[in-house]
Amino acid sequence: MFHLAQSLYDSWNAREEYSVLILGLDNAGKTTLLEEVKSSYIPNYKKLPPNRILPTMGQNVATIKVNKVYLKFWDVGGQDTLRELWDEYYETAHAIVFVIDSCDKDRLVECSNALTKIVTNDLVEGLPILMLANKQDLDSPDKMELVDIKEIFNPIAESLNARDSRVLPVSAITGNGVKEAIEWLQVRVSRNKVNRPPKYRKSKKRSK
Ligand code: G3D
Ligand code: MG
């Protein structure tokens, strides 16, 4: 009896789908990150070489299975004009990944303004926010310390209500830290399921 209940529970869970928006300024590394996520979780996936990744004009979408649930990632362009479109995605989102170029000190203000605009949108209230301090592999004199990035971005993410937020160091190019980031997300969206229920994927019809 227990096994039957367990397998019903597992198959129900296996249909949960959560949408994750990958946001951040252009050039932060969003598309490279999504490529890395796909190659880590999709068997036999052939990663695009970095020189084939062009600035994103439309959107890149990928669904991956993590610990029995599906995470559907949306990488929408980060250029100024495309940022207006982010609002359209909030209503159906379950979490936000905000990618930061750790070596781009010059755009720090623009970057924190973009995050502030996101978290102050009513539709984003209570959603887990994961900030990724990307490009950790670079050894540039301009590279910001992780503690400084945390000091700036943590208070912004937490400004409204108590919500789950975290800054994690990653390299979308080498893949360092990416799996840890995805696991963090999966746990948080599942935990927030009462407030933002998942979409349930239709089970495939059995062939006769
Ligand atoms: P975007 O989708 O946020 O606009 P992209 O950013 O994924 O197109 O990446 C922008 C540039 O940053 C690319 O370089 C890409 O290779 C580089 N990049 C992304 N992530 C990392 C990283 O973790 N480490 C390093 N060293 N570079 C990274 P180009 O030269 O093609 O502009
Ligand atoms: Mg892109």
Short mmCIF file of C-alpha atoms and ligand atoms in Angstrom, two decimals:
data_model
loop_
_atom_site.label_atom_id
_atom_site.label_comp_id
_atom_site.label_asym_id
_atom_site.label_seq_id
_atom_site.Cartn_x
_atom_site.Cartn_y
_atom_site.Cartn_z
CA MET A 1 0.00 0.00 0.00
CA PHE A 2 2.79 2.37 0.96
CA HIS A 3 4.55 1.68 -2.36
CA LEU A 4 1.40 2.47 -4.32
CA ALA A 5 0.92 5.75 -2.46
CA GLN A 6 4.61 6.57 -2.90
CA SER A 7 4.55 5.93 -6.64
CA LEU A 8 1.37 7.98 -7.08
CA TYR A 9 3.00 10.81 -5.12
CA ASP A 10 6.17 10.56 -7.22
CA SER A 11 4.34 10.55 -10.54
CA TRP A 12 2.26 13.56 -9.48
CA ASN A 13 5.40 15.43 -8.40
CA ALA A 14 7.10 14.51 -11.63
CA ARG A 15 4.63 16.66 -13.53
CA GLU A 16 5.34 19.89 -11.67
CA GLU A 17 6.78 22.62 -13.84
CA TYR A 18 8.23 25.87 -12.55
CA SER A 19 9.22 28.83 -14.73
CA VAL A 20 12.52 30.52 -14.00
CA LEU A 21 13.38 33.86 -15.59
CA ILE A 22 17.01 34.56 -16.35
CA LEU A 23 17.44 38.32 -16.23
CA GLY A 24 20.32 40.78 -16.09
CA LEU A 25 22.05 43.35 -18.26
CA ASP A 26 23.17 42.44 -21.77
CA ASN A 27 26.59 40.79 -21.75
CA ALA A 28 26.16 39.48 -18.18
CA GLY A 29 26.32 35.89 -19.44
CA LYS A 30 22.64 34.80 -19.43
CA THR A 31 22.69 32.85 -22.68
CA THR A 32 26.04 31.26 -21.86
CA LEU A 33 24.58 30.23 -18.50
CA LEU A 34 21.55 28.62 -20.13
CA GLU A 35 23.84 26.71 -22.49
CA GLU A 36 25.80 25.44 -19.49
CA VAL A 37 22.58 24.42 -17.69
CA LYS A 38 21.38 22.53 -20.77
CA SER A 39 24.65 20.72 -21.21
CA SER A 40 24.76 19.75 -17.52
CA TYR A 41 21.24 18.33 -17.39
CA ILE A 42 20.26 17.23 -20.91
CA PRO A 43 21.97 13.98 -21.87
CA ASN A 44 23.97 14.19 -25.12
CA TYR A 45 23.32 17.94 -25.41
CA LYS A 46 25.93 19.59 -27.61
CA LYS A 47 26.85 22.93 -26.10
CA LEU A 48 27.20 25.91 -28.46
CA PRO A 49 30.79 27.18 -28.45
CA PRO A 50 30.95 30.66 -26.83
CA ASN A 51 31.76 32.31 -30.18
CA ARG A 52 28.45 31.04 -31.60
CA ILE A 53 26.41 32.73 -28.84
CA LEU A 54 25.07 35.98 -30.23
CA PRO A 55 23.31 38.81 -28.38
CA THR A 56 19.79 37.57 -27.62
CA MET A 57 17.09 39.34 -29.60
CA GLY A 58 14.14 37.09 -28.87
CA GLN A 59 14.11 34.49 -26.15
CA ASN A 60 15.78 31.17 -25.45
CA VAL A 61 13.75 28.59 -23.58
CA ALA A 62 14.83 25.27 -22.12
CA THR A 63 13.10 22.81 -19.83
CA ILE A 64 15.18 20.54 -17.66
CA LYS A 65 14.31 17.97 -15.04
CA VAL A 66 15.86 18.50 -11.62
CA ASN A 67 15.09 16.23 -8.68
CA LYS A 68 11.75 15.06 -10.05
CA VAL A 69 10.38 18.46 -11.07
CA TYR A 70 10.73 20.43 -14.28
CA LEU A 71 12.37 23.84 -14.42
CA LYS A 72 11.55 25.86 -17.49
CA PHE A 73 14.18 28.56 -18.06
CA TRP A 74 13.48 31.74 -19.99
CA ASP A 75 16.45 33.75 -21.20
CA VAL A 76 15.07 37.01 -22.50
CA GLY A 77 17.33 39.68 -23.97
CA GLY A 78 18.89 42.19 -21.57
CA GLN A 79 19.37 45.21 -23.84
CA ASP A 80 17.72 48.39 -22.74
CA THR A 81 14.80 48.14 -25.17
CA LEU A 82 14.15 44.48 -24.41
CA ARG A 83 14.02 45.08 -20.66
CA GLU A 84 10.55 46.56 -21.13
CA LEU A 85 9.42 43.05 -22.05
CA TRP A 86 10.50 41.48 -18.77
CA ASP A 87 7.28 42.62 -17.10
CA GLU A 88 5.28 40.33 -19.38
CA TYR A 89 6.95 37.25 -17.94
CA TYR A 90 6.53 37.97 -14.22
CA GLU A 91 2.99 36.72 -13.79
CA THR A 92 3.85 33.16 -14.72
CA ALA A 93 7.32 33.08 -13.14
CA HIS A 94 8.21 31.06 -10.05
CA ALA A 95 11.75 32.36 -9.54
CA ILE A 96 14.19 34.88 -10.92
CA VAL A 97 17.85 34.40 -11.66
CA PHE A 98 19.61 37.74 -11.93
CA VAL A 99 22.99 37.43 -13.63
CA ILE A 100 25.72 39.94 -12.77
CA ASP A 101 29.00 40.40 -14.63
CA SER A 102 31.39 40.50 -11.67
CA CYS A 103 33.99 42.36 -13.74
CA ASP A 104 31.75 45.15 -15.01
CA LYS A 105 32.18 47.81 -12.32
CA ASP A 106 31.20 50.55 -14.77
CA ARG A 107 27.64 49.27 -15.05
CA LEU A 108 27.13 48.50 -11.37
CA VAL A 109 24.60 51.30 -10.92
CA GLU A 110 22.69 50.32 -14.05
CA CYS A 111 22.73 46.74 -12.82
CA SER A 112 21.43 47.54 -9.34
CA ASN A 113 18.76 49.81 -10.85
CA ALA A 114 17.61 46.96 -13.08
CA LEU A 115 17.33 44.62 -10.07
CA THR A 116 15.49 47.25 -8.04
CA LYS A 117 12.98 47.65 -10.85
CA ILE A 118 12.36 43.90 -10.89
CA VAL A 119 11.91 43.38 -7.16
CA THR A 120 9.62 46.36 -6.76
CA ASN A 121 7.15 44.96 -9.29
CA ASP A 122 4.10 43.62 -7.42
CA LEU A 123 4.02 40.46 -9.50
CA VAL A 124 7.46 39.51 -8.28
CA GLU A 125 6.57 39.79 -4.60
CA GLY A 126 7.65 36.74 -2.63
CA LEU A 127 9.44 35.02 -5.52
CA PRO A 128 12.83 33.50 -4.74
CA ILE A 129 15.64 35.54 -6.28
CA LEU A 130 19.00 34.06 -7.07
CA MET A 131 21.74 36.51 -7.96
CA LEU A 132 24.67 34.97 -9.77
CA ALA A 133 28.01 36.73 -9.59
CA ASN A 134 29.16 35.45 -12.97
CA LYS A 135 32.57 35.34 -14.70
CA GLN A 136 34.39 34.14 -11.58
CA ASP A 137 36.94 32.46 -13.84
CA LEU A 138 38.30 35.84 -14.97
CA ASP A 139 41.34 37.26 -13.30
CA SER A 140 40.67 40.90 -14.02
CA PRO A 141 41.75 43.89 -11.89
CA ASP A 142 38.15 45.09 -12.23
CA LYS A 143 36.70 41.96 -10.65
CA MET A 144 34.50 42.82 -7.70
CA GLU A 145 34.80 40.84 -4.48
CA LEU A 146 31.91 38.54 -3.70
CA VAL A 147 31.37 40.23 -0.33
CA ASP A 148 30.98 43.61 -2.05
CA ILE A 149 28.51 42.19 -4.57
CA LYS A 150 26.54 40.66 -1.68
CA GLU A 151 26.58 43.93 0.20
CA ILE A 152 25.04 45.75 -2.74
CA PHE A 153 22.59 43.19 -4.11
CA ASN A 154 21.35 41.34 -1.02
CA PRO A 155 19.61 44.39 0.50
CA ILE A 156 17.89 45.10 -2.86
CA ALA A 157 16.53 41.57 -3.20
CA GLU A 158 15.36 41.57 0.41
CA SER A 159 13.85 45.06 0.31
CA LEU A 160 10.28 43.83 0.08
CA ASN A 161 9.06 41.25 2.61
CA ALA A 162 11.16 38.38 3.76
CA ARG A 163 11.90 36.33 0.72
CA ASP A 164 14.40 33.72 -0.27
CA SER A 165 17.38 35.32 -1.94
CA ARG A 166 21.01 34.40 -2.32
CA VAL A 167 24.13 35.56 -4.12
CA LEU A 168 26.20 32.68 -5.50
CA PRO A 169 29.52 32.83 -7.40
CA VAL A 170 29.51 31.05 -10.79
CA SER A 171 31.29 30.78 -14.08
CA ALA A 172 28.91 30.13 -16.93
CA ILE A 173 31.91 29.30 -19.10
CA THR A 174 33.55 26.66 -16.91
CA GLY A 175 30.33 25.56 -15.24
CA ASN A 176 31.74 26.12 -11.74
CA GLY A 177 28.93 26.65 -9.24
CA VAL A 178 26.14 26.19 -11.80
CA LYS A 179 24.74 22.89 -10.48
CA GLU A 180 24.69 24.25 -6.92
CA ALA A 181 22.75 27.25 -8.21
CA ILE A 182 20.17 25.09 -9.97
CA GLU A 183 19.71 22.90 -6.89
CA TRP A 184 19.16 26.02 -4.77
CA LEU A 185 16.46 27.15 -7.19
CA GLN A 186 14.71 23.79 -7.26
CA VAL A 187 14.48 23.66 -3.47
CA ARG A 188 13.19 27.25 -3.28
CA VAL A 189 10.48 26.98 -5.95
CA SER A 190 9.23 23.75 -4.37
CA ARG A 191 9.20 25.40 -0.96
CA ASN A 192 7.24 28.37 -2.33
CA LYS A 193 4.71 26.15 -4.06
CA VAL A 194 1.82 27.12 -1.78
CA ASN A 195 2.21 30.78 -2.75
CA ARG A 196 3.04 30.23 -6.42
CA PRO A 197 1.71 26.83 -7.48
CA PRO A 198 3.47 25.05 -10.33
CA LYS A 199 1.98 24.33 -13.69
CA TYR A 200 1.12 20.64 -14.04
CA ARG A 201 2.35 19.09 -17.26
CA LYS A 202 -0.11 16.88 -19.03
CA SER A 203 0.88 13.23 -18.81
CA LYS A 204 1.56 11.63 -22.16
CA LYS A 205 -1.33 9.54 -23.51
CA ARG A 206 -0.54 5.85 -23.55
CA SER A 207 -0.59 4.34 -27.00
CA LYS A 208 -3.03 1.48 -27.47
P1 G3D B 1 23.99 37.79 -22.30
O1 G3D B 1 23.17 36.64 -22.84
O2 G3D B 1 23.71 38.07 -20.86
O3 G3D B 1 23.90 39.03 -23.11
P2 G3D B 1 26.22 36.20 -23.20
O4 G3D B 1 25.53 37.34 -22.34
O5 G3D B 1 25.89 34.86 -22.68
O6 G3D B 1 25.96 36.45 -24.65
O7 G3D B 1 27.76 36.47 -22.86
C1 G3D B 1 28.37 37.72 -23.11
C2 G3D B 1 29.88 37.56 -23.18
O8 G3D B 1 30.38 37.17 -21.89
C3 G3D B 1 30.35 36.47 -24.15
O9 G3D B 1 31.65 36.83 -24.63
C4 G3D B 1 30.54 35.25 -23.24
O10 G3D B 1 31.43 34.28 -23.74
C5 G3D B 1 31.10 35.91 -21.99
N1 G3D B 1 30.83 35.15 -20.78
C6 G3D B 1 29.63 34.73 -20.32
N2 G3D B 1 29.79 34.06 -19.15
C7 G3D B 1 31.11 34.06 -18.89
C8 G3D B 1 31.91 33.51 -17.83
O11 G3D B 1 31.45 32.89 -16.87
N3 G3D B 1 33.26 33.74 -17.92
C9 G3D B 1 33.82 34.42 -18.97
N4 G3D B 1 35.14 34.55 -18.95
N5 G3D B 1 33.11 34.95 -19.96
C10 G3D B 1 31.77 34.76 -19.92
P3 G3D B 1 31.89 37.47 -26.07
O12 G3D B 1 33.37 37.62 -26.13
O13 G3D B 1 31.36 36.50 -27.06
O14 G3D B 1 31.17 38.79 -26.08
MG MG B 2 21.88 36.59 -24.48
#
